[in-house]
Tab-separated table of C-alpha atoms in Angstrom:
chain	number	residue	atom	x	y	z
A	1	MET	CA	313.069	137.433	205.094
A	2	PRO	CA	312.705	140.376	203.059
A	3	THR	CA	310.419	142.537	203.944
A	4	LYS	CA	307.691	144.300	201.203
A	5	LYS	CA	309.087	147.801	199.477
A	6	THR	CA	307.230	151.262	200.754
A	7	GLN	CA	305.727	151.907	197.872
A	8	THR	CA	305.990	156.282	197.243
A	9	ARG	CA	304.798	159.314	195.718
A	10	THR	CA	306.306	162.091	194.436
A	11	GLU	CA	306.025	165.396	196.314
A	12	ARG	CA	308.652	168.765	195.615
A	13	ASP	CA	309.096	171.850	197.291
A	14	ALA	CA	311.581	174.966	197.678
A	15	LEU	CA	314.140	172.237	198.059
A	16	GLY	CA	313.336	169.924	195.237
A	17	SER	CA	311.690	166.352	194.823
A	18	VAL	CA	310.773	164.855	198.406
A	19	LYS	CA	309.623	160.721	198.319
A	20	VAL	CA	306.515	161.008	200.426
A	21	PRO	CA	304.597	157.042	201.666
A	22	LYS	CA	301.792	156.296	199.227
A	23	ASP	CA	298.851	156.455	201.883
A	24	ALA	CA	300.591	158.802	204.156
A	25	TYR	CA	298.390	161.941	205.060
A	26	TYR	CA	301.779	163.639	205.446
A	27	GLY	CA	303.536	165.689	202.731
A	28	SER	CA	307.074	166.301	202.220
A	29	PHE	CA	308.197	168.574	205.254
A	30	THR	CA	307.401	166.279	207.493
A	31	ALA	CA	309.212	163.882	205.641
A	32	ARG	CA	312.237	165.715	205.680
A	33	ALA	CA	312.199	166.201	209.509
A	34	LEU	CA	311.950	162.205	210.088
A	35	GLU	CA	314.722	162.357	208.494
A	36	ASN	CA	316.561	164.729	209.858
A	37	PHE	CA	315.681	164.307	213.473
A	38	ASN	CA	315.419	160.615	214.675
A	39	ILE	CA	316.889	161.591	218.304
A	40	SER	CA	314.123	160.618	220.953
A	41	LYS	CA	311.534	158.305	220.112
A	42	ILE	CA	309.021	160.946	222.393
A	43	LYS	CA	306.511	161.866	220.192
A	44	ALA	CA	303.519	165.348	221.302
A	45	PHE	CA	301.842	165.044	223.610
A	46	PRO	CA	297.950	163.531	222.866
A	47	SER	CA	296.682	167.661	224.444
A	48	PHE	CA	299.035	169.489	221.976
A	49	ARG	CA	297.457	167.474	219.061
A	50	ILE	CA	294.376	168.525	220.561
A	51	ALA	CA	295.029	172.995	221.507
A	52	LEU	CA	297.227	172.303	217.266
A	53	ALA	CA	293.800	171.084	215.869
A	54	ASN	CA	291.434	173.338	217.333
A	55	ILE	CA	293.621	175.856	216.460
A	56	LYS	CA	293.450	174.949	212.935
A	57	ILE	CA	289.445	174.202	212.921
A	58	ALA	CA	289.089	178.287	215.133
A	59	ALA	CA	291.036	179.967	212.094
A	60	ALA	CA	289.141	177.976	209.628
A	61	GLN	CA	285.546	180.030	211.254
A	62	SER	CA	287.213	182.658	211.568
A	63	ASN	CA	288.732	183.304	208.012
A	64	ALA	CA	285.540	181.436	206.888
A	65	GLU	CA	284.167	184.503	208.622
A	66	LEU	CA	285.819	186.911	207.389
A	67	GLY	CA	285.783	186.092	203.129
A	68	GLU	CA	289.401	184.406	203.463
A	69	LEU	CA	288.525	181.573	202.591
A	70	GLN	CA	285.695	179.846	201.108
A	71	LYS	CA	283.095	178.139	203.234
A	72	GLY	CA	283.084	174.365	201.480
A	73	HIS	CA	286.297	174.954	201.951
A	74	ALA	CA	286.882	175.705	205.952
A	75	LYS	CA	284.059	172.729	205.646
A	76	ALA	CA	286.585	170.099	204.630
A	77	ILE	CA	289.288	171.642	207.309
A	78	ILE	CA	287.588	171.943	210.351
A	79	GLN	CA	285.855	168.194	209.647
A	80	ALA	CA	289.124	166.992	208.356
A	81	ALA	CA	290.972	168.419	211.462
A	82	ASN	CA	287.671	167.132	214.690
A	83	GLU	CA	289.245	163.807	213.020
A	84	PHE	CA	292.338	164.629	213.689
A	85	ILE	CA	291.098	165.282	217.068
A	86	GLU	CA	289.065	161.623	217.401
A	87	GLY	CA	292.781	160.185	217.376
A	88	LYS	CA	292.017	158.542	213.596
A	89	TYR	CA	295.098	160.331	212.258
A	90	TYR	CA	297.373	160.155	215.580
A	91	ASP	CA	299.902	158.415	213.429
A	92	GLU	CA	300.485	160.748	210.995
A	93	PHE	CA	301.804	162.928	213.964
A	94	PRO	CA	305.372	160.898	214.423
A	95	ILE	CA	307.469	163.814	214.338
A	96	ASP	CA	309.565	164.087	217.432
A	97	ILE	CA	309.800	165.718	219.712
A	98	PHE	CA	313.292	167.120	219.754
A	99	GLN	CA	313.691	169.053	215.541
A	100	ALA	CA	313.782	172.008	213.766
A	101	GLY	CA	312.820	175.042	216.484
A	102	ALA	CA	309.688	176.344	217.324
A	103	GLY	CA	307.789	173.827	216.448
A	104	THR	CA	307.904	174.533	212.609
A	105	PRO	CA	307.883	170.486	211.571
A	106	PHE	CA	304.659	169.378	214.862
A	107	ASN	CA	302.380	172.658	212.582
A	108	MET	CA	303.479	172.281	209.294
A	109	ASN	CA	302.583	168.200	210.245
A	110	LEU	CA	299.104	168.966	210.913
A	111	ASN	CA	298.651	171.510	208.168
A	112	GLU	CA	299.536	168.529	205.701
A	113	ILE	CA	297.397	165.996	207.408
A	114	LEU	CA	294.477	168.353	207.474
A	115	ALA	CA	295.134	169.559	204.246
A	116	ASN	CA	295.699	165.994	202.659
A	117	ARG	CA	292.429	164.589	204.573
A	118	ALA	CA	290.128	168.011	203.697
A	119	ASN	CA	290.712	167.487	199.429
A	120	GLU	CA	289.889	163.882	200.205
A	121	ILE	CA	286.624	165.331	202.231
A	122	LEU	CA	285.602	166.871	198.179
A	123	GLY	CA	287.217	164.089	195.951
A	124	GLY	CA	291.020	164.887	195.749
A	125	LYS	CA	293.731	162.383	196.145
A	126	LYS	CA	296.190	162.397	198.832
A	127	GLY	CA	299.819	164.523	197.635
A	128	GLU	CA	297.719	166.890	194.750
A	129	TYR	CA	297.043	169.907	197.179
A	130	LYS	CA	294.001	170.348	195.010
A	131	PRO	CA	291.787	172.344	196.100
A	132	ILE	CA	293.363	172.893	199.631
A	133	THR	CA	297.038	173.497	200.341
A	134	PRO	CA	299.102	172.582	203.642
A	135	ASN	CA	300.374	176.764	203.666
A	136	ASN	CA	297.570	178.915	201.645
A	137	HIS	CA	294.092	177.162	203.295
A	138	VAL	CA	295.036	175.228	206.626
A	139	ASN	CA	297.755	177.610	208.208
A	140	TRP	CA	296.327	180.566	206.484
A	141	GLY	CA	296.389	183.891	209.088
A	142	GLN	CA	299.310	181.807	211.116
A	143	SER	CA	302.828	181.217	211.563
A	144	SER	CA	304.458	178.542	214.392
A	145	ASN	CA	305.364	181.343	216.154
A	146	ASP	CA	301.706	182.423	217.486
A	147	THR	CA	299.983	178.796	217.098
A	148	ILE	CA	302.647	176.381	218.732
A	149	PRO	CA	303.075	178.632	221.528
A	150	THR	CA	299.420	178.873	221.805
A	151	ALA	CA	298.833	176.240	221.301
A	152	ILE	CA	300.621	174.961	224.341
A	153	ARG	CA	298.897	176.736	226.835
A	154	LEU	CA	296.454	175.975	226.491
A	155	ALA	CA	297.536	171.843	226.291
A	156	ALA	CA	297.846	173.207	229.701
A	157	LEU	CA	295.392	175.209	230.605
A	158	MET	CA	293.120	172.093	229.525
A	159	GLU	CA	296.084	169.752	231.650
A	160	ALA	CA	295.504	171.539	234.050
A	161	GLN	CA	291.443	171.315	234.551
A	162	LYS	CA	292.697	167.470	235.122
A	163	LEU	CA	295.543	168.238	237.630
A	164	LEU	CA	293.903	171.229	240.391
A	165	PRO	CA	290.909	169.058	241.648
A	166	GLU	CA	293.523	166.044	242.037
A	167	ILE	CA	296.055	168.211	243.662
A	168	ASP	CA	292.583	169.352	245.751
A	169	LYS	CA	291.388	165.926	246.644
A	170	LEU	CA	294.999	165.194	247.786
A	171	SER	CA	295.088	168.240	250.777
A	172	LYS	CA	291.347	166.953	251.211
A	173	ALA	CA	292.390	163.784	251.678
A	174	PHE	CA	295.329	165.097	254.238
A	175	PHE	CA	292.625	167.314	257.274
A	176	LYS	CA	290.586	164.005	257.048
A	177	LYS	CA	293.772	162.293	258.367
A	178	ALA	CA	294.369	164.778	260.960
A	179	LYS	CA	291.359	165.358	261.665
A	180	GLN	CA	291.338	160.956	263.222
A	181	PHE	CA	294.506	162.284	264.160
A	182	LYS	CA	294.181	164.885	266.292
A	183	ASN	CA	293.979	163.398	270.118
A	184	ILE	CA	297.519	161.719	269.377
A	185	LEU	CA	299.712	163.496	271.771
A	186	LYS	CA	303.157	162.939	269.825
A	187	ILE	CA	307.083	164.239	269.741
A	188	GLY	CA	307.241	167.732	267.768
A	189	ARG	CA	311.020	166.958	266.133
A	190	THR	CA	313.636	170.451	264.489
A	191	HIS	CA	317.496	169.358	263.042
A	192	LEU	CA	315.945	165.455	263.761
A	193	GLN	CA	316.373	165.595	267.569
A	194	ASP	CA	312.917	166.132	270.136
A	195	ALA	CA	312.130	169.934	270.318
A	196	VAL	CA	308.127	170.016	271.648
A	197	PRO	CA	305.455	168.371	272.144
A	198	ILE	CA	302.223	168.755	269.377
A	199	THR	CA	300.152	166.169	267.866
A	200	LEU	CA	299.805	164.102	264.555
A	201	GLY	CA	297.232	165.653	263.558
A	202	GLN	CA	298.735	168.806	263.657
A	203	GLU	CA	300.918	167.100	261.632
A	204	PHE	CA	298.646	166.293	259.005
A	205	GLU	CA	297.379	169.440	258.667
A	206	ALA	CA	299.782	170.873	257.848
A	207	TRP	CA	300.623	168.884	254.871
A	208	GLY	CA	297.141	169.404	253.951
A	209	SER	CA	297.654	172.616	254.325
A	210	THR	CA	300.952	173.098	252.268
A	211	ILE	CA	299.343	170.760	249.640
A	212	LYS	CA	296.040	173.595	249.681
A	213	ARG	CA	298.358	176.546	249.540
A	214	THR	CA	300.675	175.924	246.516
A	215	HIS	CA	296.907	173.940	244.439
A	216	ASP	CA	295.796	178.087	245.624
A	217	HIS	CA	299.255	179.256	243.196
A	218	ILE	CA	299.530	176.861	240.866
A	219	LYS	CA	296.054	177.827	239.988
A	220	GLN	CA	296.184	181.064	239.648
A	221	SER	CA	299.929	181.040	237.713
A	222	PHE	CA	298.027	179.406	235.669
A	223	GLY	CA	296.324	181.983	234.647
A	224	HIS	CA	298.709	184.189	233.361
A	225	LEU	CA	298.714	181.326	229.874
A	226	GLN	CA	295.172	182.685	229.336
A	227	GLU	CA	296.633	185.570	227.123
A	228	VAL	CA	297.706	184.003	224.228
A	229	ALA	CA	298.917	185.512	220.783
A	230	ILE	CA	297.211	184.412	218.404
A	231	GLY	CA	296.555	185.976	214.483
A	232	GLY	CA	300.271	187.988	215.691
A	233	THR	CA	301.519	185.576	213.196
A	234	ALA	CA	305.220	185.817	212.424
A	235	LEU	CA	306.252	187.864	214.780
A	236	GLY	CA	303.177	189.439	216.299
A	237	THR	CA	302.705	192.241	213.924
A	238	GLY	CA	300.015	190.489	212.167
A	239	ILE	CA	301.588	190.432	209.065
A	240	THR	CA	298.774	188.548	206.166
A	241	ALA	CA	296.577	188.803	208.358
A	242	HIS	CA	292.260	190.321	208.478
A	243	PRO	CA	292.453	193.389	210.973
A	244	LYS	CA	289.359	192.138	212.274
A	245	TYR	CA	291.318	188.397	211.681
A	246	ARG	CA	292.642	188.346	215.850
A	247	THR	CA	290.125	189.220	217.646
A	248	LEU	CA	287.532	186.540	215.442
A	249	MET	CA	290.272	183.581	216.277
A	250	VAL	CA	290.815	183.891	220.003
A	251	LYS	CA	286.909	184.663	219.884
A	252	ASN	CA	286.180	181.329	218.649
A	253	LEU	CA	288.154	179.182	219.845
A	254	THR	CA	287.342	180.153	222.981
A	255	LYS	CA	283.925	178.711	222.231
A	256	LEU	CA	284.998	175.841	220.887
A	257	THR	CA	287.929	175.174	224.296
A	258	LYS	CA	285.076	176.718	226.614
A	259	ILE	CA	288.394	177.510	227.959
A	260	ARG	CA	288.371	181.706	228.398
A	261	LEU	CA	291.131	182.893	226.701
A	262	ARG	CA	292.106	187.076	225.662
A	263	PRO	CA	294.219	188.318	223.508
A	264	THR	CA	297.194	189.802	224.253
A	265	LYS	CA	297.595	193.817	223.715
A	266	TYR	CA	301.787	192.990	222.695
A	267	PRO	CA	301.297	190.407	220.410
A	268	MET	CA	305.114	191.315	219.810
A	269	GLU	CA	305.905	190.253	222.939
A	270	LEU	CA	304.518	186.685	223.497
A	271	SER	CA	307.223	186.304	220.105
A	272	SER	CA	309.507	186.093	222.730
A	273	ASN	CA	308.737	186.153	226.037
A	274	MET	CA	307.942	183.209	227.044
A	275	SER	CA	308.000	183.611	230.950
A	276	ALA	CA	304.862	182.850	231.390
A	277	PHE	CA	305.773	179.076	230.933
A	278	ALA	CA	308.621	179.553	233.452
A	279	ILE	CA	306.316	180.929	235.949
A	280	ALA	CA	303.384	177.898	235.208
A	281	SER	CA	306.326	175.632	236.039
A	282	ALA	CA	307.489	177.293	238.224
A	283	SER	CA	303.984	176.817	240.475
A	284	LEU	CA	304.172	172.977	239.170
A	285	SER	CA	308.125	172.828	240.911
A	286	THR	CA	307.007	173.943	243.744
A	287	LEU	CA	304.372	171.486	244.663
A	288	GLY	CA	307.567	168.611	243.207
A	289	SER	CA	308.971	169.566	246.150
A	290	ASP	CA	306.199	170.179	248.318
A	291	LEU	CA	305.624	166.167	247.311
A	292	VAL	CA	309.603	165.441	247.845
A	293	ARG	CA	309.248	166.351	251.161
A	294	ILE	CA	305.953	165.325	253.024
A	295	SER	CA	306.895	161.882	251.648
A	296	LYS	CA	310.116	161.861	253.171
A	297	ASP	CA	308.907	162.435	255.963
A	298	LEU	CA	306.800	159.865	256.323
A	299	ARG	CA	308.931	157.402	255.392
A	300	ILE	CA	310.985	158.992	258.324
A	301	LEU	CA	308.277	158.840	260.460
A	302	ALA	CA	307.201	155.381	259.188
A	303	SER	CA	311.341	153.786	259.553
A	304	GLY	CA	311.891	150.656	261.582
A	305	PRO	CA	309.415	149.167	261.991
A	306	ALA	CA	311.938	148.014	265.060
A	307	GLY	CA	315.039	150.295	264.072
A	308	GLY	CA	312.931	152.954	263.209
A	309	ILE	CA	310.633	155.392	264.928
A	310	ASN	CA	307.707	153.684	263.443
A	311	GLU	CA	305.323	156.489	264.656
A	312	ILE	CA	303.475	155.379	261.577
A	313	ASN	CA	302.398	152.475	259.380
A	314	LEU	CA	302.271	153.088	255.498
A	315	PRO	CA	300.215	151.284	253.574
A	316	GLU	CA	302.040	148.059	251.952
A	317	VAL	CA	302.362	147.896	248.382
A	318	GLU	CA	304.984	145.294	247.619
A	319	PRO	CA	307.182	143.525	248.988
A	320	GLY	CA	310.249	145.280	249.612
A	321	SER	CA	312.708	143.077	248.891
A	322	SER	CA	314.200	140.579	245.750
A	323	ILE	CA	316.381	139.217	249.260
A	324	MET	CA	314.790	140.197	252.638
A	325	PRO	CA	311.626	138.060	252.976
A	326	GLY	CA	309.364	139.856	255.002
A	327	LYS	CA	310.859	143.718	254.341
A	328	VAL	CA	308.293	146.224	253.746
A	329	ASN	CA	309.177	148.969	251.652
A	330	PRO	CA	307.167	153.170	251.604
A	331	SER	CA	306.919	152.333	247.984
A	332	ILE	CA	304.432	155.147	247.072
A	333	ALA	CA	305.708	157.392	248.675
A	334	GLU	CA	309.133	156.336	247.385
A	335	CYS	CA	307.868	157.405	243.857
A	336	ILE	CA	305.697	160.657	244.391
A	337	THR	CA	309.125	161.508	245.243
A	338	MET	CA	310.803	160.714	241.849
A	339	ILE	CA	308.023	162.189	240.574
A	340	GLY	CA	308.784	165.592	242.807
A	341	LEU	CA	312.072	165.477	241.522
A	342	GLN	CA	311.769	164.769	237.576
A	343	VAL	CA	308.859	167.842	237.725
A	344	ASN	CA	311.398	169.557	239.664
A	345	GLY	CA	314.892	168.975	236.812
A	346	ASN	CA	311.864	169.714	234.191
A	347	HIS	CA	311.223	173.092	235.318
A	348	HIS	CA	314.699	173.444	235.297
A	349	THR	CA	315.026	173.023	232.021
A	350	VAL	CA	311.949	174.832	231.164
A	351	ALA	CA	313.624	178.184	232.586
A	352	ALA	CA	316.333	177.029	230.515
A	353	ALA	CA	314.330	177.160	227.478
A	354	VAL	CA	312.750	180.951	228.266
A	355	HIS	CA	315.724	182.135	229.011
A	356	GLU	CA	316.642	180.725	224.808
A	357	SER	CA	315.025	183.793	223.224
A	358	GLU	CA	316.367	185.639	220.531
A	359	LEU	CA	315.261	189.050	219.362
A	360	GLU	CA	311.986	189.155	218.310
A	361	LEU	CA	311.768	185.154	218.972
A	362	ASN	CA	312.053	182.149	221.066
A	363	THR	CA	313.441	178.437	219.076
A	364	MET	CA	312.979	176.488	222.128
A	365	THR	CA	308.886	175.636	221.959
A	366	PRO	CA	308.863	172.440	221.650
A	367	VAL	CA	311.028	171.023	224.571
A	368	ILE	CA	308.853	173.904	227.234
A	369	MET	CA	305.665	171.849	225.564
A	370	LEU	CA	307.745	168.132	226.328
A	371	ASN	CA	308.939	169.340	230.652
A	372	LEU	CA	305.748	171.696	231.001
A	373	LEU	CA	303.698	168.766	230.042
A	374	TRP	CA	305.337	165.837	230.715
A	375	SER	CA	304.732	167.913	234.059
A	376	ILE	CA	301.808	168.830	234.506
A	377	HIS	CA	300.920	164.563	233.380
A	378	ILE	CA	303.299	163.134	236.271
A	379	LEU	CA	301.948	164.955	238.791
A	380	GLN	CA	298.081	164.593	237.844
A	381	SER	CA	298.733	160.671	237.982
A	382	GLY	CA	300.790	161.144	241.210
A	383	CYS	CA	299.096	162.919	243.599
A	384	ALA	CA	295.620	160.081	243.283
A	385	MET	CA	298.305	157.182	243.652
A	386	PHE	CA	299.799	159.513	246.369
A	387	ARG	CA	295.842	160.057	247.922
A	388	ASP	CA	294.902	156.218	247.288
A	389	LEU	CA	297.459	153.960	247.618
A	390	CYS	CA	299.176	155.597	250.502
A	391	ILE	CA	297.467	158.370	252.642
A	392	LYS	CA	294.141	157.183	252.474
A	393	GLY	CA	295.556	154.373	254.687
A	394	ILE	CA	298.393	155.383	257.122
A	395	THR	CA	297.088	154.300	260.682
A	396	ALA	CA	299.197	155.521	263.074
A	397	ASN	CA	300.631	152.869	265.710
A	398	THR	CA	299.255	154.881	268.735
A	399	ASP	CA	301.285	152.796	272.097
A	400	HIS	CA	304.393	153.565	270.024
A	401	ILE	CA	303.782	156.410	270.277
A	402	GLU	CA	303.002	157.001	273.769
A	403	GLN	CA	305.781	155.246	274.792
A	404	LEU	CA	308.510	157.137	272.874
A	405	LEU	CA	306.249	160.448	274.715
A	406	ASP	CA	307.337	159.305	278.451
A	407	LYS	CA	311.242	159.022	277.512
A	408	SER	CA	311.554	161.705	275.432
A	409	LEU	CA	312.176	165.368	277.252
A	410	CYS	CA	310.495	167.452	274.962
A	411	LEU	CA	308.087	168.412	277.617
A	412	ALA	CA	310.331	169.746	279.205
A	413	THR	CA	309.621	173.597	276.672
A	414	GLY	CA	305.816	173.595	279.387
A	415	LEU	CA	307.442	173.781	282.589
A	416	SER	CA	309.635	176.885	281.454
A	417	PRO	CA	307.587	178.898	282.300
A	418	TYR	CA	307.008	178.153	285.388
A	419	ILE	CA	310.217	177.343	286.912
A	420	GLY	CA	312.506	178.841	284.125
A	421	TYR	CA	314.463	177.961	282.205
A	422	LYS	CA	318.144	177.184	283.551
A	423	ALA	CA	316.101	174.946	286.229
A	424	THR	CA	314.361	172.973	283.744
A	425	ALA	CA	317.638	172.168	281.249
A	426	GLU	CA	319.289	170.891	285.069
A	427	LEU	CA	315.972	168.952	285.461
A	428	VAL	CA	316.691	167.801	281.950
A	429	ASN	CA	320.446	166.999	282.045
A	430	GLU	CA	319.531	164.875	284.759
A	431	ALA	CA	317.161	162.880	283.549
A	432	LEU	CA	318.840	162.312	280.826
A	433	LYS	CA	322.411	161.337	282.824
A	434	LYS	CA	319.196	159.128	285.488
A	435	GLY	CA	318.025	157.538	282.196
A	436	THR	CA	314.150	158.358	283.659
A	437	SER	CA	311.625	160.142	282.032
A	438	LEU	CA	311.727	163.973	282.813
A	439	MET	CA	308.826	163.402	284.610
A	440	LYS	CA	309.252	161.149	287.146
A	441	THR	CA	312.790	164.012	287.831
A	442	VAL	CA	310.613	166.772	288.092
A	443	GLU	CA	307.641	165.153	290.412
A	444	SER	CA	311.439	164.268	293.097
A	445	LYS	CA	311.960	167.882	293.855
A	446	ASP	CA	308.038	167.734	295.019
A	447	PHE	CA	308.076	171.425	293.641
A	448	MET	CA	304.488	170.768	292.718
A	449	THR	CA	301.819	168.193	292.949
A	450	LYS	CA	301.340	165.269	290.404
A	451	LYS	CA	297.772	166.806	289.551
A	452	GLU	CA	299.197	170.504	288.852
A	453	LEU	CA	302.687	168.829	286.869
A	454	SER	CA	299.971	166.705	285.029
A	455	SER	CA	297.873	170.181	284.756
A	456	ILE	CA	301.510	172.149	283.341
A	457	LEU	CA	302.495	169.216	280.755
A	458	SER	CA	298.348	168.455	278.822
A	459	ALA	CA	298.535	167.485	275.074
A	460	LYS	CA	296.099	171.075	275.129
A	461	LYS	CA	298.702	173.407	276.724
A	462	LEU	CA	301.052	171.904	274.293
A	463	THR	CA	300.006	172.060	271.257
A	464	LYS	CA	298.200	175.247	271.684
A	465	PRO	CA	299.034	179.100	272.856
A	466	HIS	CA	297.417	179.754	276.893
A	467	ALA	CA	298.307	181.873	278.873
A	468	THR	CA	300.569	181.494	282.269
A	469	ASP	CA	299.077	180.585	285.302
A	470	GLN	CA	299.859	183.065	287.548
A	471	ASN	CA	298.766	182.047	291.146
A	472	LEU	CA	300.463	178.216	289.933
A	473	LYS	CA	303.970	179.514	289.326
A	474	LYS	CA	303.174	182.070	291.689
A	475	ARG	CA	302.704	178.765	294.366
A	476	ILE	CA	305.410	177.150	292.453
A	477	GLN	CA	308.816	179.870	293.475
A	478	ASN	CA	307.367	180.003	297.125
A	479	ASN	CA	308.301	176.817	297.056
A	480	PRO	CA	310.899	175.772	299.655
A	481	ASN	CA	311.888	172.647	297.811
A	482	TYR	CA	312.446	175.309	294.340
A	483	GLN	CA	314.137	177.574	296.603
A	484	LYS	CA	316.605	175.128	297.405
A	485	PHE	CA	317.211	173.289	294.123
A	486	MET	CA	317.501	176.924	292.600
A	487	LYS	CA	320.321	177.706	295.053
A	488	LYS	CA	321.434	174.360	294.407
A	489	ILE	CA	321.417	174.630	290.533
A	490	GLY	CA	322.845	178.695	291.447
């Protein structure tokens, strides 16, 4: 069946006439952008929309205070912007994330929405732009070159307020497990080979510390985003803005968002230098890499159950196979790995976009926004998922851990201070050749009593720094059986 033809209105701009849907709050600039940039179907993040609308509110407040904008006009713009923040006109903000450089379409899209809605509030009609225009009123004292980077900074800081608590909770979940597993002695591995004894608690404690360290790194790196160039307008010179506008703008924006901002001393620099975004993104990438590494370790330790290490059990969240009955996969750990890899890729894009500045401007801000905010969003959700559906429910296979430890030769390092490296290596090789445990091999040599051997190889001594018992060492090395063994091996 034929569809009803959309009714339109005609608007005119510097390029001529353009058709705009009759009921649309956006205008000619947005209509052209929608025709030009139909690329990905990916739209702006909600936090970016909210941040940009808050900039428009703060600008209206500041310009009204400075006498640059009629108070009635400012009030109408502010009401329209608050309605936008509430979500009333999100469908009117449809431009693809891949668009003209510097985010000018984003800025003008919102200018048009707020102008048309403000005029409605004042009794006017959409598309007439009387008495309020997108450029001369909503955008007064602004440029896309300062509003868009500032909006990205604000959006990232807003999102970080939700991300950082999730990272902190994840770290605490690891530390809680570390306390639960503190007395479980197990094999520590290097190069994927048996190395020295550790406790399962120490393993989880290390992961908790890693996440805590990265939490602090992210918090510190995001502090650079609090420095803003808003009020610098086109290239940081402040052209068209009131001399007091920049300071007042930052004050009003801070009060409005409850995010402490500070005006940069060098606004021209921040038109082209976007390194603060690369620094913030790098800290997120570090977290992504940490999560990939930890999730890989968990999958290795949970591998099996019959053909792998099988030291821990990960919570079962779904069937693992469409063809193999009863198989259960480490699904949550696999998901968090994918998230970490995506964040690493996002950072590569952010870093590349930051390099793309030319002269006084970086025009790649839309793609910086997409990848930075996307990383924050998926890390926030991912950390919560990882904590609740994986870490909290991990259990230890204590009997199997003990069996693996008994069969392992990782206890050997604890013997070296008492019988020497060469003798220890000889005993390890003998145990391997005969297929017996190290404990039994050492006992067979009668260097020391079983009680003395147990003391040397106790978990308390093997998993923490401790002084060598010099008296025990002397007794062992004076033992005729030890001396005979050393003479035999040369």
